[in-house]
Every structure is written in structure tokens, then in C-alpha cells.
PDB file of C-alpha atoms in Angstrom:
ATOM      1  CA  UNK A   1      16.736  -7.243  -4.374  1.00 76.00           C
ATOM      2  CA  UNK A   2      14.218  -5.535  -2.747  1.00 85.00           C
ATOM      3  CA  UNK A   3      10.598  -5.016  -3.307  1.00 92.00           C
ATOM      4  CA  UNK A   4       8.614  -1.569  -3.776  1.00 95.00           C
ATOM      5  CA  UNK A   5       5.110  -2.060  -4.559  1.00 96.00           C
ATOM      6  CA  UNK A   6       2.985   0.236  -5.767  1.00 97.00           C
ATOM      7  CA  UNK A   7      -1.356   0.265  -5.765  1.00 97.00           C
ATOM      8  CA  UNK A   8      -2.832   1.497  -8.137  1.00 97.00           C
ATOM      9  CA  UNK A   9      -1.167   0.423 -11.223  1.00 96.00           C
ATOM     10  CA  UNK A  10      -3.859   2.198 -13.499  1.00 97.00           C
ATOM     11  CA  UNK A  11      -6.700   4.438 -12.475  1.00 98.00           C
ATOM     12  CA  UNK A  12      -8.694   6.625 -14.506  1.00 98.00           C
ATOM     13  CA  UNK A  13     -10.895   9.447 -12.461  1.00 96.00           C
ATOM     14  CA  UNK A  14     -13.008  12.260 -13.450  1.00 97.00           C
ATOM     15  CA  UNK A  15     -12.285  16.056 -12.981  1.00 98.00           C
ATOM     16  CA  UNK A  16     -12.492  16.804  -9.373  1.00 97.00           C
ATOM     17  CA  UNK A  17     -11.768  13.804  -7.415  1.00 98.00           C
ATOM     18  CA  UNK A  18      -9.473  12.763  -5.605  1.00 98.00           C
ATOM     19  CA  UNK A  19      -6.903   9.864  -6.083  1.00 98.00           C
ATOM     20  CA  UNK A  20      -4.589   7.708  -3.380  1.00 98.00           C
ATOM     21  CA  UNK A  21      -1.630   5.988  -4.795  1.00 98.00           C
ATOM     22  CA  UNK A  22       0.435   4.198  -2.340  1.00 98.00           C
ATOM     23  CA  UNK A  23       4.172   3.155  -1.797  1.00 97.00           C
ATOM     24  CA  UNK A  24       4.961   0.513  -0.177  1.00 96.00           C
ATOM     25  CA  UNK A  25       8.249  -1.335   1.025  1.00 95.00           C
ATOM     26  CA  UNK A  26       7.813  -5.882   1.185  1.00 94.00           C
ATOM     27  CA  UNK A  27      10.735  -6.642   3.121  1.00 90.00           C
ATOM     28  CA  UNK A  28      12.882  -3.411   4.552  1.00 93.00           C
ATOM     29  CA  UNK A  29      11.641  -0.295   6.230  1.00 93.00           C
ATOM     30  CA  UNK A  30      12.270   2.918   5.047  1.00 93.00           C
ATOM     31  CA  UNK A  31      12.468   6.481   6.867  1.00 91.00           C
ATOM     32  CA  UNK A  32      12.238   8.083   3.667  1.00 93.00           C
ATOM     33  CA  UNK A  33      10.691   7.200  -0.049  1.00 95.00           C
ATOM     34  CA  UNK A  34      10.620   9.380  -2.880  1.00 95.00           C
ATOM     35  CA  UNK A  35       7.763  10.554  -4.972  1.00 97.00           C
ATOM     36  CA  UNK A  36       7.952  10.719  -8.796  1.00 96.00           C
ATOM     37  CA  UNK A  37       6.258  11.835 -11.764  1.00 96.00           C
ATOM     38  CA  UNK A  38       6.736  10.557 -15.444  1.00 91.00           C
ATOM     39  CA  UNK A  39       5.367  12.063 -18.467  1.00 86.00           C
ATOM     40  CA  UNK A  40       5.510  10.503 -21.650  1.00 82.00           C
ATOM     41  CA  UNK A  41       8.652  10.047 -23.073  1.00 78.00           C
ATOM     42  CA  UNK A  42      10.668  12.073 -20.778  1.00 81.00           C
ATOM     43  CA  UNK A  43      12.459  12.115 -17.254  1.00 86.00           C
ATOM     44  CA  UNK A  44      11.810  11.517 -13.953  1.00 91.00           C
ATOM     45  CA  UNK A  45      10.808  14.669 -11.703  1.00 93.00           C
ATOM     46  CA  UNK A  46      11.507  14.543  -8.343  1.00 94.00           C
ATOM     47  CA  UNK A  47       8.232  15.782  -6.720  1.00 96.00           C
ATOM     48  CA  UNK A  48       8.793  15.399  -3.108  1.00 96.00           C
ATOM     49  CA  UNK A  49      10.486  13.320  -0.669  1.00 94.00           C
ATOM     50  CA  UNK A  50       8.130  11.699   1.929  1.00 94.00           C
ATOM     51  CA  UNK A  51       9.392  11.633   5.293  1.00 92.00           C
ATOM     52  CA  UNK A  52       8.094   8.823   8.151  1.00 92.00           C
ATOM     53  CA  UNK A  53       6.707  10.976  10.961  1.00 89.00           C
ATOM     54  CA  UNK A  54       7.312  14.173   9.937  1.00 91.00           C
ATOM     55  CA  UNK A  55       6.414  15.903   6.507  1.00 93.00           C
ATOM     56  CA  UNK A  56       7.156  15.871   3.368  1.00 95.00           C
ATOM     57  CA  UNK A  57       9.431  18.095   1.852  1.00 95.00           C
ATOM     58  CA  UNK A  58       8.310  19.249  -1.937  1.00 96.00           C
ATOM     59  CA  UNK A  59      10.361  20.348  -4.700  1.00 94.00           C
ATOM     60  CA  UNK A  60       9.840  23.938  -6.157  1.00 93.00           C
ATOM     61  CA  UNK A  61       6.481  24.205  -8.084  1.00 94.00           C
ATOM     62  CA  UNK A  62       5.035  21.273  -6.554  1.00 96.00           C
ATOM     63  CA  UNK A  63       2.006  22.454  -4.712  1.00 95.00           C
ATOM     64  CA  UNK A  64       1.494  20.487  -1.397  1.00 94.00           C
ATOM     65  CA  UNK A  65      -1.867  21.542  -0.920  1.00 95.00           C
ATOM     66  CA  UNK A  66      -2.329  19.194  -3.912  1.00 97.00           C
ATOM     67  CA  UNK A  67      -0.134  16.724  -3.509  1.00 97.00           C
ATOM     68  CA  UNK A  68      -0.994  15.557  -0.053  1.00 97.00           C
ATOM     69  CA  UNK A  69       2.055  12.970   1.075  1.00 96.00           C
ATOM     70  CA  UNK A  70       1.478  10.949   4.324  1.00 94.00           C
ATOM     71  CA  UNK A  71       4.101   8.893   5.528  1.00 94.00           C
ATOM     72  CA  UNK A  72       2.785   7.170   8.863  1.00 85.00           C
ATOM     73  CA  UNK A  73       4.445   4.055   8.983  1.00 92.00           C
ATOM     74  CA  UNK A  74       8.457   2.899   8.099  1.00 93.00           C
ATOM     75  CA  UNK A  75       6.931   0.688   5.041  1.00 95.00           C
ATOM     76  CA  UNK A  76       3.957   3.124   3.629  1.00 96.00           C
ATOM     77  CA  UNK A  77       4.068   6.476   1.891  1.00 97.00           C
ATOM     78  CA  UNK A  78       0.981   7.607  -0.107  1.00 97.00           C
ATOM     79  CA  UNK A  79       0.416  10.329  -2.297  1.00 98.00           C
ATOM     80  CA  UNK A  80      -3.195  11.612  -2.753  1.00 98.00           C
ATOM     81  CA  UNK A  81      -3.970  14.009  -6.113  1.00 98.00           C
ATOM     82  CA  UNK A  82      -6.666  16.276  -4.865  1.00 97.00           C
ATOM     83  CA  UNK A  83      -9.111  17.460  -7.290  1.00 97.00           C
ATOM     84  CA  UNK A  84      -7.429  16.306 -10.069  1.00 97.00           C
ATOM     85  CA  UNK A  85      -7.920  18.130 -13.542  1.00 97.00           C
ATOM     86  CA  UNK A  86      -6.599  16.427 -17.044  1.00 96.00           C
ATOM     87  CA  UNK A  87      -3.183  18.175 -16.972  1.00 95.00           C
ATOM     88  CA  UNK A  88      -2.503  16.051 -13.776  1.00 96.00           C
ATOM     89  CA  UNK A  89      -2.561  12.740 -15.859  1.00 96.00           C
ATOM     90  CA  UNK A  90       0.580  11.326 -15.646  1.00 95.00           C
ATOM     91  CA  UNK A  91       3.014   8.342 -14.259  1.00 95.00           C
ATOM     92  CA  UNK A  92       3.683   8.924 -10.836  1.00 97.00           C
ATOM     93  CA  UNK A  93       6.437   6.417  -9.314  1.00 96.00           C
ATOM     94  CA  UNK A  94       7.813   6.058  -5.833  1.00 96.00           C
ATOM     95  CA  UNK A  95      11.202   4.536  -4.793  1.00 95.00           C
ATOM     96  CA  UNK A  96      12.541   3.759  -1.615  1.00 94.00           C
ATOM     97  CA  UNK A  97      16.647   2.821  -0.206  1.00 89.00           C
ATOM     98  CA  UNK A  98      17.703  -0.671   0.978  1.00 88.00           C
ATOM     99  CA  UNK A  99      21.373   0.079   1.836  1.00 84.00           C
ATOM    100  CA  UNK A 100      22.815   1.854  -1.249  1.00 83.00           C
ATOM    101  CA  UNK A 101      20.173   0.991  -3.966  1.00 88.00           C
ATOM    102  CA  UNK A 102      17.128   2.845  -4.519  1.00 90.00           C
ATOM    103  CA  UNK A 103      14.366   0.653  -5.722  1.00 93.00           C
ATOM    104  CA  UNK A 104      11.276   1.752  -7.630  1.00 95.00           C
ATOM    105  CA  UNK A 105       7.454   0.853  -7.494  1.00 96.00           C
ATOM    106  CA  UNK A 106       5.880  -0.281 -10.747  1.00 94.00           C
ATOM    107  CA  UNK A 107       4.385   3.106 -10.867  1.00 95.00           C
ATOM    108  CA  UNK A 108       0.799   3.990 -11.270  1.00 96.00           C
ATOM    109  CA  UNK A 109      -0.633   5.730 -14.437  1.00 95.00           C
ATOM    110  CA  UNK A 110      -3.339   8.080 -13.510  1.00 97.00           C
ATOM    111  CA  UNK A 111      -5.936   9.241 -16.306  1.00 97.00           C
ATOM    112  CA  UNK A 112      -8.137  12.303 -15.205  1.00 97.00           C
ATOM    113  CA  UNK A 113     -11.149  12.282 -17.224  1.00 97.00           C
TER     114      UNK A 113
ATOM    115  CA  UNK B   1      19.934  23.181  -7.711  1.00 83.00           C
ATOM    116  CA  UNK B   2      21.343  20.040 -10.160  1.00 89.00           C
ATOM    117  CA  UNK B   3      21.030  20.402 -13.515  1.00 92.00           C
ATOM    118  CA  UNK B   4      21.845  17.185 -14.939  1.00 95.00           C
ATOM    119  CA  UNK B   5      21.917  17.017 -19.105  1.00 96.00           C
ATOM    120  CA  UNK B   6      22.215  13.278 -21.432  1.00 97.00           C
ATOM    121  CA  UNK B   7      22.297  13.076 -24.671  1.00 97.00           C
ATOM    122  CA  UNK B   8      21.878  11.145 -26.868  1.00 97.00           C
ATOM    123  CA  UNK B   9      17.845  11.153 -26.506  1.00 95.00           C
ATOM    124  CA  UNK B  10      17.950   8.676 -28.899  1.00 96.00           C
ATOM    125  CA  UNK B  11      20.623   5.641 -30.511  1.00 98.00           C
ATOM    126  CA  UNK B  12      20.416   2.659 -32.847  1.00 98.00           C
ATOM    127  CA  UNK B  13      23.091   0.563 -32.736  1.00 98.00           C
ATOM    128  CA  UNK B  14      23.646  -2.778 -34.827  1.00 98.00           C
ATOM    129  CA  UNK B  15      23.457  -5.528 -32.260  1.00 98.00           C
ATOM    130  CA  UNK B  16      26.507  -6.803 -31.121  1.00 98.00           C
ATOM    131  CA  UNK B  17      28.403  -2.946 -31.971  1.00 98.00           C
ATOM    132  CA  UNK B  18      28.977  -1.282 -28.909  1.00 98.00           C
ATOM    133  CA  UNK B  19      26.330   1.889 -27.463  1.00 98.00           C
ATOM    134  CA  UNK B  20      27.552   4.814 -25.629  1.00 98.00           C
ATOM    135  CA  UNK B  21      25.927   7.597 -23.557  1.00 98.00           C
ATOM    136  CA  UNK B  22      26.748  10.753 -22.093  1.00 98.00           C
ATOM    137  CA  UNK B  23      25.574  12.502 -18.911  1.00 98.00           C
ATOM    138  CA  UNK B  24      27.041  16.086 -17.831  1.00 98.00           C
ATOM    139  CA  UNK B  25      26.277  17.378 -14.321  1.00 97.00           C
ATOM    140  CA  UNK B  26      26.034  20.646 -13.380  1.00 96.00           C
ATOM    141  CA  UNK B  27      26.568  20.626  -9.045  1.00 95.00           C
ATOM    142  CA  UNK B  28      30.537  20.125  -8.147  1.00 95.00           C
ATOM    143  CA  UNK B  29      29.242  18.485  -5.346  1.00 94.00           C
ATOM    144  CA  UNK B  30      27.686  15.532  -7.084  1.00 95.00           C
ATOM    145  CA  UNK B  31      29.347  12.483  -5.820  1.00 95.00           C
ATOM    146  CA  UNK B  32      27.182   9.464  -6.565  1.00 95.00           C
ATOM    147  CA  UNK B  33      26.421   8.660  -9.860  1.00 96.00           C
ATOM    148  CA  UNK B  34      23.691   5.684 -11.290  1.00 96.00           C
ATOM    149  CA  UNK B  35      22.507   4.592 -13.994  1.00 97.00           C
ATOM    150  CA  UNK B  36      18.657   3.364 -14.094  1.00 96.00           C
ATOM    151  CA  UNK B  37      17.374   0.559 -17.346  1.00 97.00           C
ATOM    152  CA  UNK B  38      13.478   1.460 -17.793  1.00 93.00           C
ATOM    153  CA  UNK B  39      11.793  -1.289 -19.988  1.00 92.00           C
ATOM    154  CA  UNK B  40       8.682  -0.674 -21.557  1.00 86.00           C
ATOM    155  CA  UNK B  41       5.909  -0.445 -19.038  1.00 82.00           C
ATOM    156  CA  UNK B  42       8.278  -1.442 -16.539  1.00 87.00           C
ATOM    157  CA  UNK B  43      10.082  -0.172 -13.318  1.00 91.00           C
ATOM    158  CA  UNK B  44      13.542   1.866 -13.603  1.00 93.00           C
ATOM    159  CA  UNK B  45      16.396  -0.914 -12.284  1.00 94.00           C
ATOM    160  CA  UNK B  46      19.681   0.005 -11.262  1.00 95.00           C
ATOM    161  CA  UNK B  47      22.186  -1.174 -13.619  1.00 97.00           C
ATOM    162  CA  UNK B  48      25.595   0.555 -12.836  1.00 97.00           C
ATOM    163  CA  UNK B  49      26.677   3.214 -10.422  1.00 96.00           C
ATOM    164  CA  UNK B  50      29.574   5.120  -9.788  1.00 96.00           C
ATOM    165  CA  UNK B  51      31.340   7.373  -6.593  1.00 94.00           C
ATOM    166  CA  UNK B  52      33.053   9.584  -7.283  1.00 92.00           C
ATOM    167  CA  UNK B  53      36.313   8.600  -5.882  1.00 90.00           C
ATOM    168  CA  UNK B  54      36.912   6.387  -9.038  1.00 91.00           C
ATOM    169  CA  UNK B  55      37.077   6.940 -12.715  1.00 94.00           C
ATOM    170  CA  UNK B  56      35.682   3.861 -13.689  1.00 97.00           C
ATOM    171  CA  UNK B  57      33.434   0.684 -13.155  1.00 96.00           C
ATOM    172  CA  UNK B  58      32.863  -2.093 -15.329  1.00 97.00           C
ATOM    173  CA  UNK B  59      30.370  -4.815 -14.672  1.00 96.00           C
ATOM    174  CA  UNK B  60      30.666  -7.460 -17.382  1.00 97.00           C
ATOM    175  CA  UNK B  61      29.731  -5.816 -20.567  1.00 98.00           C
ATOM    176  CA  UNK B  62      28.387  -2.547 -18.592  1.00 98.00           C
ATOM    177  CA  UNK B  63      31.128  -0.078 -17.786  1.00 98.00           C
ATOM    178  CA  UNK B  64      30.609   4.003 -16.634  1.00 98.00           C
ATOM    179  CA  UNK B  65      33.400   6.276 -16.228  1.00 98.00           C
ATOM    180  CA  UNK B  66      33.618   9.627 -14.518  1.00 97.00           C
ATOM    181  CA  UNK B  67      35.314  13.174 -15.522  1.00 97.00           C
ATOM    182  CA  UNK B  68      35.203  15.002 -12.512  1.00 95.00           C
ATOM    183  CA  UNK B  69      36.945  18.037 -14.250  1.00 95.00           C
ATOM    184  CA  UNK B  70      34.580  18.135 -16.797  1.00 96.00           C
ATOM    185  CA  UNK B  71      31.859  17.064 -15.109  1.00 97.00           C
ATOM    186  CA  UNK B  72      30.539  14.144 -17.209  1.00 96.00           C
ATOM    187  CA  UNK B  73      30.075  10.827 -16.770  1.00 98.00           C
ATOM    188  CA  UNK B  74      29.486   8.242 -19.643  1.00 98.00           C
ATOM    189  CA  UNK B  75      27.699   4.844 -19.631  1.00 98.00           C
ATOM    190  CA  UNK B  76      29.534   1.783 -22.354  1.00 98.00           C
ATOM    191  CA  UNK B  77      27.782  -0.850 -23.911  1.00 98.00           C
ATOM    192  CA  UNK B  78      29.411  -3.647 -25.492  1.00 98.00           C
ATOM    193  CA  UNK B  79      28.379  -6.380 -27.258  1.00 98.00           C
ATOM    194  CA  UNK B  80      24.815  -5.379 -27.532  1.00 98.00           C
ATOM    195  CA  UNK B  81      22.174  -7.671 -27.617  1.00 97.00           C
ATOM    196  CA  UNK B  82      18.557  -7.118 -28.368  1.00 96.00           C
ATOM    197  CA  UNK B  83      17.523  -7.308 -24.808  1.00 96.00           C
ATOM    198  CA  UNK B  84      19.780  -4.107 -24.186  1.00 98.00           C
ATOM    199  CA  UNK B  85      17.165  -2.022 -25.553  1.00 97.00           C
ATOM    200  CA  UNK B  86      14.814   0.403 -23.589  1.00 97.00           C
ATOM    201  CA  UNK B  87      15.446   3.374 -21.813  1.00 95.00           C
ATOM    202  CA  UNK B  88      18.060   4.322 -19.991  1.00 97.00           C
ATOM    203  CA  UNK B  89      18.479   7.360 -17.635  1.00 96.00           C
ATOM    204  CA  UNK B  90      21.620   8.144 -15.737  1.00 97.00           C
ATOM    205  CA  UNK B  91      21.279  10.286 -12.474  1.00 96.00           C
ATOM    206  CA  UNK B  92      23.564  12.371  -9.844  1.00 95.00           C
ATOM    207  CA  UNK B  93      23.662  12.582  -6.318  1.00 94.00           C
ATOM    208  CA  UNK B  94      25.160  14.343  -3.663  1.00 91.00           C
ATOM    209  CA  UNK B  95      24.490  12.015  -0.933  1.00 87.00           C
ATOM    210  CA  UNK B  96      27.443   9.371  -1.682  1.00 86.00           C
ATOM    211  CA  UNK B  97      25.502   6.759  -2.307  1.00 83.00           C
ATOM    212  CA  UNK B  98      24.695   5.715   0.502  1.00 84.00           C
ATOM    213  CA  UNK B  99      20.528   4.863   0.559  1.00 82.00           C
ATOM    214  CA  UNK B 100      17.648   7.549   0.501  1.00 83.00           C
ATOM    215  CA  UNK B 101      19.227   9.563  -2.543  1.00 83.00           C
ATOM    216  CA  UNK B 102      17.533  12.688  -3.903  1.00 89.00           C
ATOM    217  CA  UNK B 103      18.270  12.020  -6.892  1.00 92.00           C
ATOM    218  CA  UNK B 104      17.947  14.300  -9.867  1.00 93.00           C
ATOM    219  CA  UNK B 105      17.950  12.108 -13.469  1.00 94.00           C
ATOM    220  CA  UNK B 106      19.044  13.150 -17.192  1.00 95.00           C
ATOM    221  CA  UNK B 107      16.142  12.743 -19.885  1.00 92.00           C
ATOM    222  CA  UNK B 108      16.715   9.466 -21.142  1.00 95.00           C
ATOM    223  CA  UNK B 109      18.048   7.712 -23.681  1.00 96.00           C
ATOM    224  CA  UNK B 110      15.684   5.563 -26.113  1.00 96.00           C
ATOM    225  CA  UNK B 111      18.955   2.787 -27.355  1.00 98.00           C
ATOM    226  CA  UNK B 112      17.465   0.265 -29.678  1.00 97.00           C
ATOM    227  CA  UNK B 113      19.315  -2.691 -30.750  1.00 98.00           C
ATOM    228  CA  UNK B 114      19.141  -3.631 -34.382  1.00 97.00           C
ATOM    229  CA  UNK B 115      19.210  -7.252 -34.621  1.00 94.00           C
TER     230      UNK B 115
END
């Protein structure tokens, strides 16, 4: 099948800072990925849905201003946590279509200190 | 928006007895209709999926079927094995299945095999 690769898999980062994850597609291109978060134990939460060229569109009560999504390219989508706090620790994911099937990244576990 | 509901949140099940959960979806409109195996630490993988013009689908010892009416679609283990367990969520679309789904996932089931 196909490949979505994620970077970071782990990072830890102190109050304040700001953290890049990135999505990216091996062997297809895709127009549009989606953005996920994960905590412990639970669901998936559709956070936004990153759009190549154009921007992203956010679900309610995700605020963009801190979720920054860039999509420049038909293979990369990152998602950059600005000033981060504790309550933002959590497994974010990102999946992307070939054809029918939605593939996922390994997902990155982010640890604000 | 989709409101999308599984239960159980959690099942044992003697290995080689079969394991069934249950997804109920809230948007008429819903027409595609995976199901997603998370291991531990791992990436969600697509295991089974479903359109909704059929009421069934059965991959070897993976089968879902659908209740339009009701609204509920169900995902069938047999013969477990201890490799069946992790987590599985089952999700709902509107798109058809055809590639960049918005998906909107259930909570997850935690199945356990008990060898």
C-alpha cells in the first residue's frame, strides 16, 4: 500500500515554543491530507483538513492561529503547535488518500514540558 | 455534523470464539463506512470497509454489515486469534469512498484475545 510518513515521531518541548510535525506522502501525491489528534485511550479528532495551495479548513474549536497548517507541495503538509502549553501534549496523526484508502502517518507524540 | 457512537469500548473474547462490534451513525447521508486496526504504538490500517449500497462484506474471517434503517453498522470476527487484538475504530463518511475522506471515527474498541 502506500506510504505516509510522519517526522517527528517523539518530541518533547518546553512551554512556549513552537513545534513542526510534518506529513508526508513516499510514492502518490495528494491535494488534500488530514490532520489528527489522539489522546490517550480515546478517538481520533479530526482537527483540520490541509489543503495543497490553498488553506486549511479547521474543525470547530480548533484554533488556527495555533495550529498553523501549510500545505505547499502535493506530497507535504505540516502542522506547527505555536506556543505550546502542557494541555497541548498529545498524538497528532496525519493521513492522506491513494484512490479509495486513506493511509495514516506513524503519528508523532508531542510532550510540552 | 456526524455523530458517530461504538460500543463496546472494551471485549475479551476466548481465542478462536468469535468478537463483534457495533457502530451507530448519526448523518443519513453517511455512505462510506471503514473500519481502522490500531496496534499498540502503531498506525491505524484499514481493515474492512463498506458503501452503502450493500449490506454486507466479508473478507476471509473479517465481515461488516450495514443497517441503513437503523443506522448501524457492525464489524464480525471469527475465529480469533491472538494477533486480532488491539484497537479497533470504525468510521463514517459521506464522501463514498472514494479518496480524501473526512472522516469522523467511533471511540474505539480495546478487543483482547484470550489465548
Amino acid at each position: 500500500g502506500a506510504v505516509v510518513s510522519q517526522h517527528p515521531s517523539r518530541v518533547i518541548c518546553k512551554s512556549g515554543t513552537s513545534v513542526k510535525i510534518e506529513c508526508r506522502s513516499l510514492d502518490f501525491q495528494a491535494t488534500t491530507m488530514f490532520w489528527y489528534r489522539q489522546f490517550p485511550k480515546q478517538s481520533l479528532m479530526l482537527m483540520a483538513t490541509s489543503n495543497e495551495g490553498s488553506k486549511a479548513t479547521y474543525e470547530q474549536g480548533v484554533e488556527k492561529d495555533k495550529f498553523l497548517i501549510n500545505h505547499a507541495s502535493l506530497t507535504l503538509s505540516t502542522l506547527t503547535v505555536t506556543s505550546a502549553h502542557p494541555e497541548d501534549s498529545s498524538f497528532y496523526i496525519c493521513s492522506a488518500s491513494e484512490g479509495s484508502e486513506a493511509f495514516f502517518g506513524q503519528g508523532t507524540r508531542l510532550t510540552v514540558v | 455534523g456526524e455523530n458517530v457512537e461504538q460500543h463496546p469500548s472494551t471485549l475479551s473474547v476466548q481465542e478462536g470464539d468469535s468478537a463483534v462490534i457495533k457502530c451507530t451513525y448519526s448523518d443519513s447521508a453517511s455512505n462510506y463506512f471503514p473500519w481502522y486496526k490500531q496496534e499498540l504504538g502503531k498506525r491505524p490500517q484499514l481493515i474492512i470497509d463498506i458503501r452503502s449500497n450493500v449490506g454486507e462484506k466479508k473478507d476471509q474471517r473479517i465481515a461488516v454489515t450495514l443497517n441503513k434503517t437503523a443506522k448501524h453498522f457492525s464489524l464480525h470476527i471469527t475465529e480469533t486469534q491472538p494477533e486480532d487484538s488491539a484497537v479497533y475504530f470504525c468510521a463514517a463518511s459521506i464522501g463514498g469512498g472514494f479518496g480524501n475522506e473526512k472522516l469522523t471515527f467511533g471511540t474505539g474498541t480495546r478487543l483482547t484475545i484470550i489465548p
